[in-house]
Coordinates of C-alpha atoms in Angstrom, one line a residue:
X1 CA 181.5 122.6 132.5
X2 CA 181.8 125.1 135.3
X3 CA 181.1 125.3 138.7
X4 CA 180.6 128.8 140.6
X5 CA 179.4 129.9 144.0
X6 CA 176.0 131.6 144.4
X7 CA 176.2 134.3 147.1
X8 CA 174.3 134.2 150.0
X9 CA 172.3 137.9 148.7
X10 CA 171.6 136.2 145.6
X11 CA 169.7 132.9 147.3
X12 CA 168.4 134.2 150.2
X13 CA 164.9 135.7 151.1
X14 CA 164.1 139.8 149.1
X15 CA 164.8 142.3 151.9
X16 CA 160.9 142.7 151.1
X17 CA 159.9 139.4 153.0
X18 CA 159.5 138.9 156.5
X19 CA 161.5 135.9 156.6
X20 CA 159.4 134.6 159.8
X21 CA 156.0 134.4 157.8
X22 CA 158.2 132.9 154.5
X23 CA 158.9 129.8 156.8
X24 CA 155.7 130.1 158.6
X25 CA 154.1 129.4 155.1
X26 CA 157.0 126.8 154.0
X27 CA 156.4 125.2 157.4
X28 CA 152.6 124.8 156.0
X29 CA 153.4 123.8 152.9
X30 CA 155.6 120.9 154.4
X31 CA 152.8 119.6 156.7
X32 CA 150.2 119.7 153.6
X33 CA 152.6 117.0 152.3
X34 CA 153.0 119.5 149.3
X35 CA 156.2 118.1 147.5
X36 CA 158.8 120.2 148.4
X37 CA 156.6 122.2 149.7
X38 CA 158.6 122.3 153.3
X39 CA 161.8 122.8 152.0
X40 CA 163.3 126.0 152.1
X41 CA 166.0 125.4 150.1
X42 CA 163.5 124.7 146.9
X43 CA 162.1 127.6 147.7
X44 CA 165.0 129.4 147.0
X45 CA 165.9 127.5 144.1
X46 CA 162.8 128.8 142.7
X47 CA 163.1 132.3 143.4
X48 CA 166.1 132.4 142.5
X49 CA 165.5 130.7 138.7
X50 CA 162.4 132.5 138.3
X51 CA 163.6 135.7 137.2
X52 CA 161.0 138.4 137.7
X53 CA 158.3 138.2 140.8
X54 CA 155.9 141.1 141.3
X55 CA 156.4 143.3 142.9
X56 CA 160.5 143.2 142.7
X57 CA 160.3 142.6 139.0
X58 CA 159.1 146.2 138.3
X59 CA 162.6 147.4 140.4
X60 CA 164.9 145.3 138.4
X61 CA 164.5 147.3 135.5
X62 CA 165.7 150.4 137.1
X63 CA 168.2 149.1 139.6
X64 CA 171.6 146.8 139.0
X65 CA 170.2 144.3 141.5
X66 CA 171.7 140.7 141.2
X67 CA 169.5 138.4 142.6
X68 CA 168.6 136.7 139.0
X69 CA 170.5 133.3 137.8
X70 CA 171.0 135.3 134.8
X71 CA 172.5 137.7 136.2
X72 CA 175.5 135.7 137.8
X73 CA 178.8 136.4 137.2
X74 CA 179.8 132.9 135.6
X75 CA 176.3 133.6 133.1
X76 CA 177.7 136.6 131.6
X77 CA 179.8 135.5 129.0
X78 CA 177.2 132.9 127.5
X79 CA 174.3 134.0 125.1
X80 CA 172.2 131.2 126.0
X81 CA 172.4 128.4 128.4
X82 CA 170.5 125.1 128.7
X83 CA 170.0 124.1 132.3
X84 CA 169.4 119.8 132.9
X85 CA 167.3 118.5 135.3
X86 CA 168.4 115.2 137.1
X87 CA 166.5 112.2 136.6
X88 CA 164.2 113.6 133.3
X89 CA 164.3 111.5 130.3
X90 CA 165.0 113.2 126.5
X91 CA 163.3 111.5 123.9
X92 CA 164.8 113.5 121.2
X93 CA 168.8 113.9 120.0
X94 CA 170.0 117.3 122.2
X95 CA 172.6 118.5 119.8

């Protein structure tokens, strides 16, 4: 097991969004009692686990940007990885 330190350019908002209408519409989302929906710290959890969202997707493949999980420095000597979710229950062996 490892642990590692995810940079502040790799979790925070694409220079692309206007940071002030991102929590404008998490600030929304909160008071709509959508789950998570306020918190802007699962919001960049997502993005950042997501991989590739139009339109920045379409740049990836022609720039060395590192905003991907997969493309953290700790990932790159793995082939694969498995990531585990607290609190979900397995009902098969994990081997």
């Amino acid at each position: 097991m490892e642990f590692g330190k995810i940079d502040p350019s790799m979790w925070g908002f694409p220079d692309w969004i206007d940071p002030k209408v991102a929590k404008e519409g998490i600030a929304k989302q909160g008071d709509a009692a959508i789950m998570y929906g306020g918190m802007e710290s699962y919001h960049a959890m997502c993005r950042f686990y997501s991989g590739c969202v139009y339109p920045f997707c379409i740049l990836t493949f022609y720039t060395d940007d590192n905003r991907f999980f997969y493309k953290h420095e700790l990932l790159q000597k793995y082939e694969w990885y498995w990531r585990l979710e607290p609190e979900i229950k397995y009902f098969c062996d994990i081997t």
